Short mmCIF file of C-alpha atoms and ligand atoms in Angstrom, two decimals:
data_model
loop_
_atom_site.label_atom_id
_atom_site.label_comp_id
_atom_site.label_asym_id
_atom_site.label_seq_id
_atom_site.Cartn_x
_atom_site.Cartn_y
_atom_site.Cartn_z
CA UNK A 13 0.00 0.00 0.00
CA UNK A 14 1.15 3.37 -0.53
CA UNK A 15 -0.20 7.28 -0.64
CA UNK A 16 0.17 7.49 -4.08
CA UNK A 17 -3.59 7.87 -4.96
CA UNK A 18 -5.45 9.89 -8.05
CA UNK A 19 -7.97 12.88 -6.90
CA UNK A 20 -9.87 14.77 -9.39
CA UNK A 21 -7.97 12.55 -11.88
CA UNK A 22 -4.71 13.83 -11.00
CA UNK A 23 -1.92 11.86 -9.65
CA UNK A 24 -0.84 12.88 -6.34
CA UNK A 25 1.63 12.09 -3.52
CA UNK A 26 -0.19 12.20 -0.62
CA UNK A 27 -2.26 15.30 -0.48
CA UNK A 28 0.14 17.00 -2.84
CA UNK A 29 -0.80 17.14 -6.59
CA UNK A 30 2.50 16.10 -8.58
CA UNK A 31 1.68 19.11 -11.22
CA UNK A 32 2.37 21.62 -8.19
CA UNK A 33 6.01 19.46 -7.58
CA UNK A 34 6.51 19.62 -11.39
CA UNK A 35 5.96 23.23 -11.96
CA UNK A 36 7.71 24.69 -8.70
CA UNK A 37 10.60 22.23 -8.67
CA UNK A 38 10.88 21.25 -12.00
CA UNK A 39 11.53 17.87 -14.21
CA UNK A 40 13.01 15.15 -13.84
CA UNK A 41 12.45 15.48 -10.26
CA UNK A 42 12.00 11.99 -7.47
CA UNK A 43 9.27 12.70 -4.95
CA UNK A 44 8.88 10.29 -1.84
CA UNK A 45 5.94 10.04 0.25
CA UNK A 46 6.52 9.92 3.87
CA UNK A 47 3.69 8.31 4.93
CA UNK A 48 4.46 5.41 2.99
CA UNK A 49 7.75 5.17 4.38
CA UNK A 50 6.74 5.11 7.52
CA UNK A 51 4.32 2.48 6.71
CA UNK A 52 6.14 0.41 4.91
CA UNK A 53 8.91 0.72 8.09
CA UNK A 54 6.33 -0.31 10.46
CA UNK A 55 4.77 -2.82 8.74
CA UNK A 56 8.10 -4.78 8.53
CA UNK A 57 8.78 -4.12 12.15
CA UNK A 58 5.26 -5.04 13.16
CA UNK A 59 5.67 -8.14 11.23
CA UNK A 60 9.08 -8.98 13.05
CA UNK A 61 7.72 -8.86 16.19
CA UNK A 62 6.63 -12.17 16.52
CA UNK A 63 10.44 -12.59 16.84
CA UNK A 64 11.99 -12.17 20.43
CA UNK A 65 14.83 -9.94 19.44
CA UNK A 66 15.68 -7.97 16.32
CA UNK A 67 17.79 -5.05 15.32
CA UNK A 68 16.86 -3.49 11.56
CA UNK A 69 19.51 -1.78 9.72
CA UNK A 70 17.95 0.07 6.74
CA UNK A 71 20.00 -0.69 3.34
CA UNK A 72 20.99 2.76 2.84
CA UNK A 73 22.40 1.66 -0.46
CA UNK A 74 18.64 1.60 -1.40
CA UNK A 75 18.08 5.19 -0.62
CA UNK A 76 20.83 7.23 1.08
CA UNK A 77 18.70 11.01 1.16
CA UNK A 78 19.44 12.01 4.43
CA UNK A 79 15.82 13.29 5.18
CA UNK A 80 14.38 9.28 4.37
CA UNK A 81 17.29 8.54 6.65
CA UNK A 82 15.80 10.83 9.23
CA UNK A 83 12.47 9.20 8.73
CA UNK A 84 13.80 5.68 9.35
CA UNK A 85 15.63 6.27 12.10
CA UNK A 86 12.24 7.54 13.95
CA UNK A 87 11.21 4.43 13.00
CA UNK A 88 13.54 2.70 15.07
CA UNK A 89 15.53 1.93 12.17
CA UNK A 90 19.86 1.72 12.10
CA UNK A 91 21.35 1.38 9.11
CA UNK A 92 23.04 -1.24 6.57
CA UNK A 93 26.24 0.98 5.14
CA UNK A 94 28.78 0.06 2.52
CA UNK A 95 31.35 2.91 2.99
CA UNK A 96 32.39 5.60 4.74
CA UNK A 97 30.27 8.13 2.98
CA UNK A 98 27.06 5.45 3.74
CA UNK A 99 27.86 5.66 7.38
CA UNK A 100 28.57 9.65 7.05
CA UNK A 101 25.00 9.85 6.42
CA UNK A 102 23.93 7.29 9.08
CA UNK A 103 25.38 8.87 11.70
CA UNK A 104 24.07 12.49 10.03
CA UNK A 105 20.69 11.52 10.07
CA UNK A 106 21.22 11.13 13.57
CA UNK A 107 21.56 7.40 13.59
CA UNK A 108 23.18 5.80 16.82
CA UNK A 109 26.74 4.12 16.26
CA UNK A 110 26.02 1.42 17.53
CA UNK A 111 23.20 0.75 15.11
CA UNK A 112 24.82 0.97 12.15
CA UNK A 113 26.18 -2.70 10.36
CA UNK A 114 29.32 -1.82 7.88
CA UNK A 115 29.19 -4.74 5.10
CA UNK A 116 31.02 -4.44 1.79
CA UNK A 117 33.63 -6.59 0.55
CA UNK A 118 36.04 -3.35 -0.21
CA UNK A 119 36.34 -1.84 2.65
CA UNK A 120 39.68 -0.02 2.88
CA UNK A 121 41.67 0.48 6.02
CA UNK A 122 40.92 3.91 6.03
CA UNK A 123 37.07 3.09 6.19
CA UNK A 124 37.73 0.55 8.60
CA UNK A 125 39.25 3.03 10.89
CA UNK A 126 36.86 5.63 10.85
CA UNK A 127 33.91 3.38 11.22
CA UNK A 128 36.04 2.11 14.48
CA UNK A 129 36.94 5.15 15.56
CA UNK A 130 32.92 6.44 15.30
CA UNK A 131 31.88 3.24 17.24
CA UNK A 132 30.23 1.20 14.78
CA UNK A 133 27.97 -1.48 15.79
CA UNK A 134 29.26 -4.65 13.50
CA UNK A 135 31.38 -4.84 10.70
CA UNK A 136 30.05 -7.66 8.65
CA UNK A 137 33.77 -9.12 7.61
CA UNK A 138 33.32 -10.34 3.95
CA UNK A 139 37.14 -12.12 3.81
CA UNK A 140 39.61 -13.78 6.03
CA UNK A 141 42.21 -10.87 4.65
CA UNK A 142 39.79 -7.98 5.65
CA UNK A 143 39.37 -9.62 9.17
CA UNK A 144 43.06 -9.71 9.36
CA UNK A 145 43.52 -5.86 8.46
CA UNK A 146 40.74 -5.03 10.52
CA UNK A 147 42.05 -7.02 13.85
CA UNK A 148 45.23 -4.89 13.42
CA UNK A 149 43.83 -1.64 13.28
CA UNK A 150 41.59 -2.53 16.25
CA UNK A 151 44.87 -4.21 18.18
CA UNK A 152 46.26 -0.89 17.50
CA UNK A 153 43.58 0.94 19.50
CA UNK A 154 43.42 -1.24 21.88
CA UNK A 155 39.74 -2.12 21.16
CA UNK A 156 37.98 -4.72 19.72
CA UNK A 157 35.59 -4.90 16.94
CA UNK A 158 32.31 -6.38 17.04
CA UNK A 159 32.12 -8.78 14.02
CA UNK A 160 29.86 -10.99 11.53
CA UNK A 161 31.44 -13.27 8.98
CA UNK A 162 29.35 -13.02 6.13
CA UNK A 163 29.11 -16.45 4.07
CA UNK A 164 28.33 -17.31 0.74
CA UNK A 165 25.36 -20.57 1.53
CA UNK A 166 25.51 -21.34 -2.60
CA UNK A 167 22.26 -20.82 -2.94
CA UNK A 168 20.40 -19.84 -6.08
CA UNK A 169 18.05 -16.54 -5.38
CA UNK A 170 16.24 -16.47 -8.42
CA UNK A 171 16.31 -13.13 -8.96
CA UNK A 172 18.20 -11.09 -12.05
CA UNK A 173 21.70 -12.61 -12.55
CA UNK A 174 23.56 -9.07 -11.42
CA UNK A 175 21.04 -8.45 -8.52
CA UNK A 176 22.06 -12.19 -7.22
CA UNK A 177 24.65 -12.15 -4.39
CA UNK A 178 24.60 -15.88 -3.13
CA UNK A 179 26.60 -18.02 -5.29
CA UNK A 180 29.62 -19.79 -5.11
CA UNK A 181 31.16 -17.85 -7.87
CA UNK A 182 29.83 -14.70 -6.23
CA UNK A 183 32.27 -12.11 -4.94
CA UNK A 184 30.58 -11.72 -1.64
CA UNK A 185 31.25 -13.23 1.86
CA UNK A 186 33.45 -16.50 2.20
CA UNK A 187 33.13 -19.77 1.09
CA UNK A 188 30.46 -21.83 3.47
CA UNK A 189 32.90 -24.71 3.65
CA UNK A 190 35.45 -22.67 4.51
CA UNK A 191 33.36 -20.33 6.85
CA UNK A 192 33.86 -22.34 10.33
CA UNK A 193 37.49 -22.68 9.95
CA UNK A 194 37.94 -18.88 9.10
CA UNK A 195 35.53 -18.32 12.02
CA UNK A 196 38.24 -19.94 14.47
CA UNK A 197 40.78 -18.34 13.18
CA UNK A 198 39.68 -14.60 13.36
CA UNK A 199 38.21 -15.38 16.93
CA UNK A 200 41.88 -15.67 18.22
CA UNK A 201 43.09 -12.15 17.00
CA UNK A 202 43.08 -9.54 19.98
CA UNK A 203 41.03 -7.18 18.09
CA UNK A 204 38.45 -8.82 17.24
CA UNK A 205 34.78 -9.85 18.87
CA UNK A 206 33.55 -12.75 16.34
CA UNK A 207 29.93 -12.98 17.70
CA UNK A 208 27.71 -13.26 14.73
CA UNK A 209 27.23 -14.66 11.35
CA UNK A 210 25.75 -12.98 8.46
CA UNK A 211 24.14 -14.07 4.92
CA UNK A 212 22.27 -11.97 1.59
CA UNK A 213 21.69 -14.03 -1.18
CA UNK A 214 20.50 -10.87 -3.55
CA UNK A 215 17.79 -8.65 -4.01
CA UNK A 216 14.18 -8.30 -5.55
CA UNK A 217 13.42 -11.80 -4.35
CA UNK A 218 10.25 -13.12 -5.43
CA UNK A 219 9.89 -16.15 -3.01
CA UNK A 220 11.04 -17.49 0.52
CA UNK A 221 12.37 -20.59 -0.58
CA UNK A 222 15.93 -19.38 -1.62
CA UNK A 223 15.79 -17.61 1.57
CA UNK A 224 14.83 -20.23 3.85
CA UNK A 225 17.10 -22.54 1.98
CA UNK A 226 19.99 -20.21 2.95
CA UNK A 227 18.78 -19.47 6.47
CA UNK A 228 18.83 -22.94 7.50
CA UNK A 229 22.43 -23.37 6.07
CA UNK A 230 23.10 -20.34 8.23
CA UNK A 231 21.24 -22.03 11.33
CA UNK A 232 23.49 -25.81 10.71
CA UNK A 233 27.04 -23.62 10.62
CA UNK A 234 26.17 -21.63 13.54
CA UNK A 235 25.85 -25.11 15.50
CA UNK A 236 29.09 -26.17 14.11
CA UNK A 237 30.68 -22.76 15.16
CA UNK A 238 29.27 -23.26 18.33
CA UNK A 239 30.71 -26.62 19.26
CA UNK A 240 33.65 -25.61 18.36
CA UNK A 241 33.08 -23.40 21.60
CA UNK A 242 32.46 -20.13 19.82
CA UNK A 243 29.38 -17.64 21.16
CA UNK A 244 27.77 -16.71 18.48
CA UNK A 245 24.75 -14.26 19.53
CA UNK A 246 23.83 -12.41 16.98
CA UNK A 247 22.69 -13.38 13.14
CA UNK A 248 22.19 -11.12 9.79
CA UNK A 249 20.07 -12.53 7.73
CA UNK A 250 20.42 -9.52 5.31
CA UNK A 251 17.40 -8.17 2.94
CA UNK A 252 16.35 -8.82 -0.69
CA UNK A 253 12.53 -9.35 -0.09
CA UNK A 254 11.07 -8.07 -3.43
CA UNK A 255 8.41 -5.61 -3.96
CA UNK A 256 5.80 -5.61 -7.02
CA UNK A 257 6.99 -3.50 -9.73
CA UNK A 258 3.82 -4.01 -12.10
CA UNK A 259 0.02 -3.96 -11.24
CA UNK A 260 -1.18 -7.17 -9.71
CA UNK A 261 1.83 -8.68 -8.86
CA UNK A 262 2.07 -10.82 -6.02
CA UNK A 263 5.38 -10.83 -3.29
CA UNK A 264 5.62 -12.54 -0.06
CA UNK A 265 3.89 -9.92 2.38
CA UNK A 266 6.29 -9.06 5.59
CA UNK A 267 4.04 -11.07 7.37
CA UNK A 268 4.89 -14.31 5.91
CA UNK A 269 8.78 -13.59 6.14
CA UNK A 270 8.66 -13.02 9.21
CA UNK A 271 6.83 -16.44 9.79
CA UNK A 272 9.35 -18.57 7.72
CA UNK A 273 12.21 -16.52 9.81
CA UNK A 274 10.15 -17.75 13.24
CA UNK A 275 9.72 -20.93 11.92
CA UNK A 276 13.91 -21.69 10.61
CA UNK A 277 15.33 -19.60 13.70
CA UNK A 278 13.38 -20.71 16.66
CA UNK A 279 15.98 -22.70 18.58
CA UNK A 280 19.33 -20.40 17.57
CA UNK A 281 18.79 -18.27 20.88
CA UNK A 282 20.65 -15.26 19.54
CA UNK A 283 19.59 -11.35 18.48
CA UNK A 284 18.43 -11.45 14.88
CA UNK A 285 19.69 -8.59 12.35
CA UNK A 286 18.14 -7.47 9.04
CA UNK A 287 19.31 -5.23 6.45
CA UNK A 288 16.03 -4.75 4.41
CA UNK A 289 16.02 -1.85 1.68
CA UNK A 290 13.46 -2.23 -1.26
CA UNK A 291 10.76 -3.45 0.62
CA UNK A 292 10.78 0.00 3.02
CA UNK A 293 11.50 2.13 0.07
CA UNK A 294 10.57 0.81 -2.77
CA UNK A 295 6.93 2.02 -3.25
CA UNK A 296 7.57 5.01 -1.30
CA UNK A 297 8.46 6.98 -4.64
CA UNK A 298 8.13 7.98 -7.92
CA UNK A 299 10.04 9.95 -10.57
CA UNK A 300 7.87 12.12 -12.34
CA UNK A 301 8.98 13.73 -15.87
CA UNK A 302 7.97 15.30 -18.91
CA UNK A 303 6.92 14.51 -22.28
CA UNK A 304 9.38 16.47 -24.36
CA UNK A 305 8.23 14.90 -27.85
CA UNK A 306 5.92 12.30 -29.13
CA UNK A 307 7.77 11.10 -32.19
CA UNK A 308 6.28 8.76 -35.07
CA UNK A 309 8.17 5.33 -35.07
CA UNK A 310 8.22 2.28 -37.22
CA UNK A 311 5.62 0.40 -35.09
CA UNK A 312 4.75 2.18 -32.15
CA UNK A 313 5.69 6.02 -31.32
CA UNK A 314 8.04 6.81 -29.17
CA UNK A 315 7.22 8.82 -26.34
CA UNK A 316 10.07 10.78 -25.28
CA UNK A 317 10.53 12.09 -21.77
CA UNK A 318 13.36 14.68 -20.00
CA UNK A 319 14.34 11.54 -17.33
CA UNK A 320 16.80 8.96 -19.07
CA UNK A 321 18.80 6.23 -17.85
CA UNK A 322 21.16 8.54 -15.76
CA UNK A 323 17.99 9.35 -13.41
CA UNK A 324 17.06 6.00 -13.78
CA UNK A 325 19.41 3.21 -14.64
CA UNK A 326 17.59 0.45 -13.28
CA UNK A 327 15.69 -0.44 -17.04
CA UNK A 328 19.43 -0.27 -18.87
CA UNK A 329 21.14 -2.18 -16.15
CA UNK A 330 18.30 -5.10 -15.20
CA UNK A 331 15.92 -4.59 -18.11
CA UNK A 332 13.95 -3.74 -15.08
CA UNK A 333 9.94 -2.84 -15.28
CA UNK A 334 8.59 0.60 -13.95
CA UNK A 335 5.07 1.23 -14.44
CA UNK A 336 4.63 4.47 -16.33
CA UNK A 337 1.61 6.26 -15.37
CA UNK A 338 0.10 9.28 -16.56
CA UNK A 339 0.01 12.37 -13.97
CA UNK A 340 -3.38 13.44 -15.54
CA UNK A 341 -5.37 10.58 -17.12
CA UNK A 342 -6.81 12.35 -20.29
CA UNK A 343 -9.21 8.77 -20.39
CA UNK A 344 -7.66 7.10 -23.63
CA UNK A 345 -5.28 4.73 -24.29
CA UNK A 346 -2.25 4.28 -26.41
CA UNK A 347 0.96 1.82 -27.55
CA UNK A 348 4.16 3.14 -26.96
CA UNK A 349 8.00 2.78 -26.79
CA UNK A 350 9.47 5.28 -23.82
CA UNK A 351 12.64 6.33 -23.97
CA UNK A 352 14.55 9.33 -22.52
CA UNK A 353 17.22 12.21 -24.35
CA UNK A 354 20.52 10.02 -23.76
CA UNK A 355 22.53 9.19 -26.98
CA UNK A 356 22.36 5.12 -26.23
CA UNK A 357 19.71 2.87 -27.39
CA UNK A 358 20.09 1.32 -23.76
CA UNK A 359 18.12 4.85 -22.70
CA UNK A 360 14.93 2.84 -23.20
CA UNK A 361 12.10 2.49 -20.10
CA UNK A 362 9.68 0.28 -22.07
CA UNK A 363 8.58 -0.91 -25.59
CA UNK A 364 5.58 -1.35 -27.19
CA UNK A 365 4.08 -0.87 -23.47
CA UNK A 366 0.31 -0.03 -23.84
CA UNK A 367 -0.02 3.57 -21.03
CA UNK A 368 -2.49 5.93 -20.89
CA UNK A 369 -2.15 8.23 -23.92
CA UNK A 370 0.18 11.13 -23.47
CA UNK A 371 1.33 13.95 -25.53
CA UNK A 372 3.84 16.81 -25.69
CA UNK A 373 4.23 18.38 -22.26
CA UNK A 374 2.28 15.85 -20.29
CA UNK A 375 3.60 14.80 -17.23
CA UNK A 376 4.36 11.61 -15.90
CA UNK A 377 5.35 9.22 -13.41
CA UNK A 378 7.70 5.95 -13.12
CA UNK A 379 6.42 4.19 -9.64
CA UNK A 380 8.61 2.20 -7.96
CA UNK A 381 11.27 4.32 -8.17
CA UNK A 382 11.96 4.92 -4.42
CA UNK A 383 15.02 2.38 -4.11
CA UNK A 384 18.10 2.20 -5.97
CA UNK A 385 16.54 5.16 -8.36
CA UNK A 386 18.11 8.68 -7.65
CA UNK A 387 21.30 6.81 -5.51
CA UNK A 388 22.00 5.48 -8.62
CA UNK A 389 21.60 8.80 -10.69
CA UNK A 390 24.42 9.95 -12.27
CA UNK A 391 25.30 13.18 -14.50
CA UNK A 392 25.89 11.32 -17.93
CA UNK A 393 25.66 13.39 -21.04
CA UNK A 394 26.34 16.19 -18.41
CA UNK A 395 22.92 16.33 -17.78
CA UNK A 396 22.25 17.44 -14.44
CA UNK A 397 21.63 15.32 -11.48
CA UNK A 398 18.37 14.72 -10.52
CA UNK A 399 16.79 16.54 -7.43
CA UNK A 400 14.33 14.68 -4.92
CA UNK A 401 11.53 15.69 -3.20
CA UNK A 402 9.75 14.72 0.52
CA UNK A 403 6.33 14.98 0.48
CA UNK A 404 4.21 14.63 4.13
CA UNK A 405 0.38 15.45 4.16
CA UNK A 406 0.26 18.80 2.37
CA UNK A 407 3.77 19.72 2.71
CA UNK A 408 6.71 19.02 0.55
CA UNK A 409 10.49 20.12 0.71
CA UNK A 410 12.92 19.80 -1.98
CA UNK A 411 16.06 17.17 0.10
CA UNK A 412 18.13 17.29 -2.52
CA UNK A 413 18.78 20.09 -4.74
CA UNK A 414 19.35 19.87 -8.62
CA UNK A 415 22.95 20.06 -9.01
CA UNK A 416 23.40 21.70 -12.30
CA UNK A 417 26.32 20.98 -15.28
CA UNK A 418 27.38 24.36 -14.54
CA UNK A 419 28.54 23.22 -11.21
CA UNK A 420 30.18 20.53 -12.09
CA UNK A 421 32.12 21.96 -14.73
CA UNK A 422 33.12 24.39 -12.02
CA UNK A 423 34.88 21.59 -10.19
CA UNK A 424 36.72 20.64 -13.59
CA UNK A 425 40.22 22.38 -14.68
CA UNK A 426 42.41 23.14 -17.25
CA UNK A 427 45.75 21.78 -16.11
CA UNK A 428 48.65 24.63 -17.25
CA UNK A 429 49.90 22.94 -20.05
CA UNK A 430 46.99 23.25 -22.12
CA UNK A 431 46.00 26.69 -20.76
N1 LIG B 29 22.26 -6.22 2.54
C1 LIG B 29 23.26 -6.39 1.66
C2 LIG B 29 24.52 -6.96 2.10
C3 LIG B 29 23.05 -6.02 0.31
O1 LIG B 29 24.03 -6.22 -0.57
C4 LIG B 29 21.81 -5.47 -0.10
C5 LIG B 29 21.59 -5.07 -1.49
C6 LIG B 29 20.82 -5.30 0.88
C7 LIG B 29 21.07 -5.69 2.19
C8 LIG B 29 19.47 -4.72 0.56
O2 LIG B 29 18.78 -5.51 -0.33
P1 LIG B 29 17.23 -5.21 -0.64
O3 LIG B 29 16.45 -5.46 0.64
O4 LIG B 29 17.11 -3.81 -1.06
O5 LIG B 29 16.88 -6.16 -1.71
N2 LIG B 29 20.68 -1.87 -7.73
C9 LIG B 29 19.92 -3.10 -7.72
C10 LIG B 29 19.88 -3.72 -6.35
C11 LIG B 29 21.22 -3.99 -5.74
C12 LIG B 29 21.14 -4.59 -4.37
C13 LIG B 29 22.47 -4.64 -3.74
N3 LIG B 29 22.49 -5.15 -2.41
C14 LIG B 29 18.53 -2.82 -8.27
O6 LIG B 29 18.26 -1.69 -8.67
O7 LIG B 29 17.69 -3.73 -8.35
#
């Protein structure tokens, strides 16, 4: 569910008609709905409940703006981070230290450090080698780090091949076979606190079963850890539940996660972590543009709009599905290829998809496009990047600005030698 209803036949975002966004801030432009945040948040949580005790770590890969941050966090939410300038934000939004999990299987010493130095709850250790770098830097200070090992269960996700994190030939985590013995090992090093294990297979998952597959691989190596004498008291069991992209599709509600999760962990006794983006943020925004042109094609016209793949790379990278709806439904119906400005024939958001009919100067909206959308934006064809918008009741703010070509050419030189 989210608060992304039509009035009066005019999309809105909560009680804010997307025309007013479109003409004060401007196109392409990302709005997010708070309410639907928030819902989505505690939904999840609710849902968890039923679990004795749980930490969430939002996936700020999914949607770093520091005001959804702020939004989370009064959610109860800590945060999932992959670098330093993840955990910048974290701890911006006013996120405690100690909630914040640092995963990432590049994390340099100079990342490690700070996130030491600012108190970070767990580093989720993705090698033997980074557990070794890591143990020396904490040695150094005299402290010890509180750590997962995150293994690789070989499990198939069935999800999109580069959204799939799980398998053997994976780059993530360590090989399960290999995962007790590397286990030991970092346990002895002085600056080190092994106490948990963690596991993602991927993202955008559309059923349990890889999940639960990979849970109870989790559940059988945590035994093994243990009688080798190890505590182990914690255990991340990551993200990746999917969310539907297209009308009437069906995912696993948060509800029945959280019941296969009860059902696979029920004897492991230890404080269960999750690192869940899409499914908070998801549905919780859209990014509306403009119809610059509707231009006659061989079969079906092509409607182009002023967002392209560098506001939205998701349909390039993962031939991904965003429903495109229009902001005013002028009641007919048409056939249509949508692509943005971007000189690549990857700049392409749908063919031959059948929308409402739209025409030059319309607005419209992609849904779905409040996780990995404007994180991913970048400023190709030196267009500029793409601002975002929080909407609550019948307020809205601009969170992040436009950031213009001009300004980034301003950060660009000539060296001397060509002067
Ligand atoms: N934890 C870890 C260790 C992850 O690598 C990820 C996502 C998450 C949690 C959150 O997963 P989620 O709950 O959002 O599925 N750019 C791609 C998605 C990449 C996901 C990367 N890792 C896309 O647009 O579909």
């Amino acid at each position: 569910m989210d608060h992304f209803t039509r009035r009066d036949g005019v999309l809105h975002a909560e009680d804010v008609p997307l025309t007013r966004i479109a003409e004060e801030v401007g196109t392409p432009v990302y709005v997010y709905s708070q309410a639907t945040l928030s819902r989505h948040a505690r939904v999840f949580r609710e849902a968890l409940a039923i679990l004795p005790d749980v930490h969430c770590a939002f996936a700020v890969k999914s949607n770093p703006n520091l005001a959804v941050l702020r939004v989370l966090r009064a959610e109860g939410f800590g945060a999932d981070v992959v670098s330093a300038g993840e955990m910048r934000r974290a701890l911006a939004a006013g996120m405690a230290a100690g909630d914040i999990v640092f995963s990432g299987v590049g994390k340099t010493d100079d990342e490690l450090a700070e996130a030491l130095d600012a108190g970070i709850g767990q580093f989720n250790l993705e090698s033997e080698e980074e557990g070794e770098a890591l143990a020396k830097i904490a040695a150094a200070r005299g402290v010890k780090a509180q750590c997962a090992l995150r293994v690789n269960p070989d499990v198939e996700a069935g999800t999109h091949e580069k959204i799939s994190t799980g398998k053997a030939e994976n780059k993530f985590g360590v090989p399960y076979d290999r995962a007790a013995a590397i286990f030991d090992r970092l346990a002895g090093r002085d600056g080190l606190a092994m106490r948990a294990l963690a596991v993602h297979i991927g993202s955008q998952l559309a059923s349990l079963d890889p999940l639960e597959a990979a849970f109870a691989r989790m559940g059988a190596l945590m035994e093994a850890i243990r009688a080798e004498g190890h505590a182990v008291t914690h255990m991340d069991l990551g993200g990746g539940v999917g969310v539907p992209y297209r009308e009437g599709e069906r995912f696993p509600s948060p509800q029945d996660y959280a019941a296969m999760v009860a059902r696979v962990t029920k004897d492991w006794g230890v404080r269960l972590m999750f690192e869940p983006g899409r499914v908070i943020s998801g549905n919780s925004g859209v990014l509306v543009t403009r119809v610059v042109r509707v231009k006659q094609g061989v079969s079906h016209p092509f409607v182009v709009v002023d967002a392209a793949m560098n506001d939205l790379a998701r349909p390039a990278m993962y031939d991904a599905w965003h429903d495109f709806v229009a902001v005013t439904d002028r009641g007919d119906t048409m056939v249509a290829n949508i692509v943005g400005p971007i000189c690549e024939s990857s700049d392409t958001f749908a063919m031959g998809r059948d929308i409402a009919a739209v025409e030059t100067g319309d607005l419209a909206a992609f849904r779905t496009a409040g996780a990995y959308g404007a994180t991913m934006a970048n400023t190709y064809n030196s267009r500029p990047l793409v601002p975002e918008v929080l909407v609550s009741g019948d307020r809205y703010a601009v969170v992040a600005d436009r950031i213009e070509p001009a300004e980034i050419l301003a950060a660009e030189r000539v060296p001397d030698w060509l002067a």
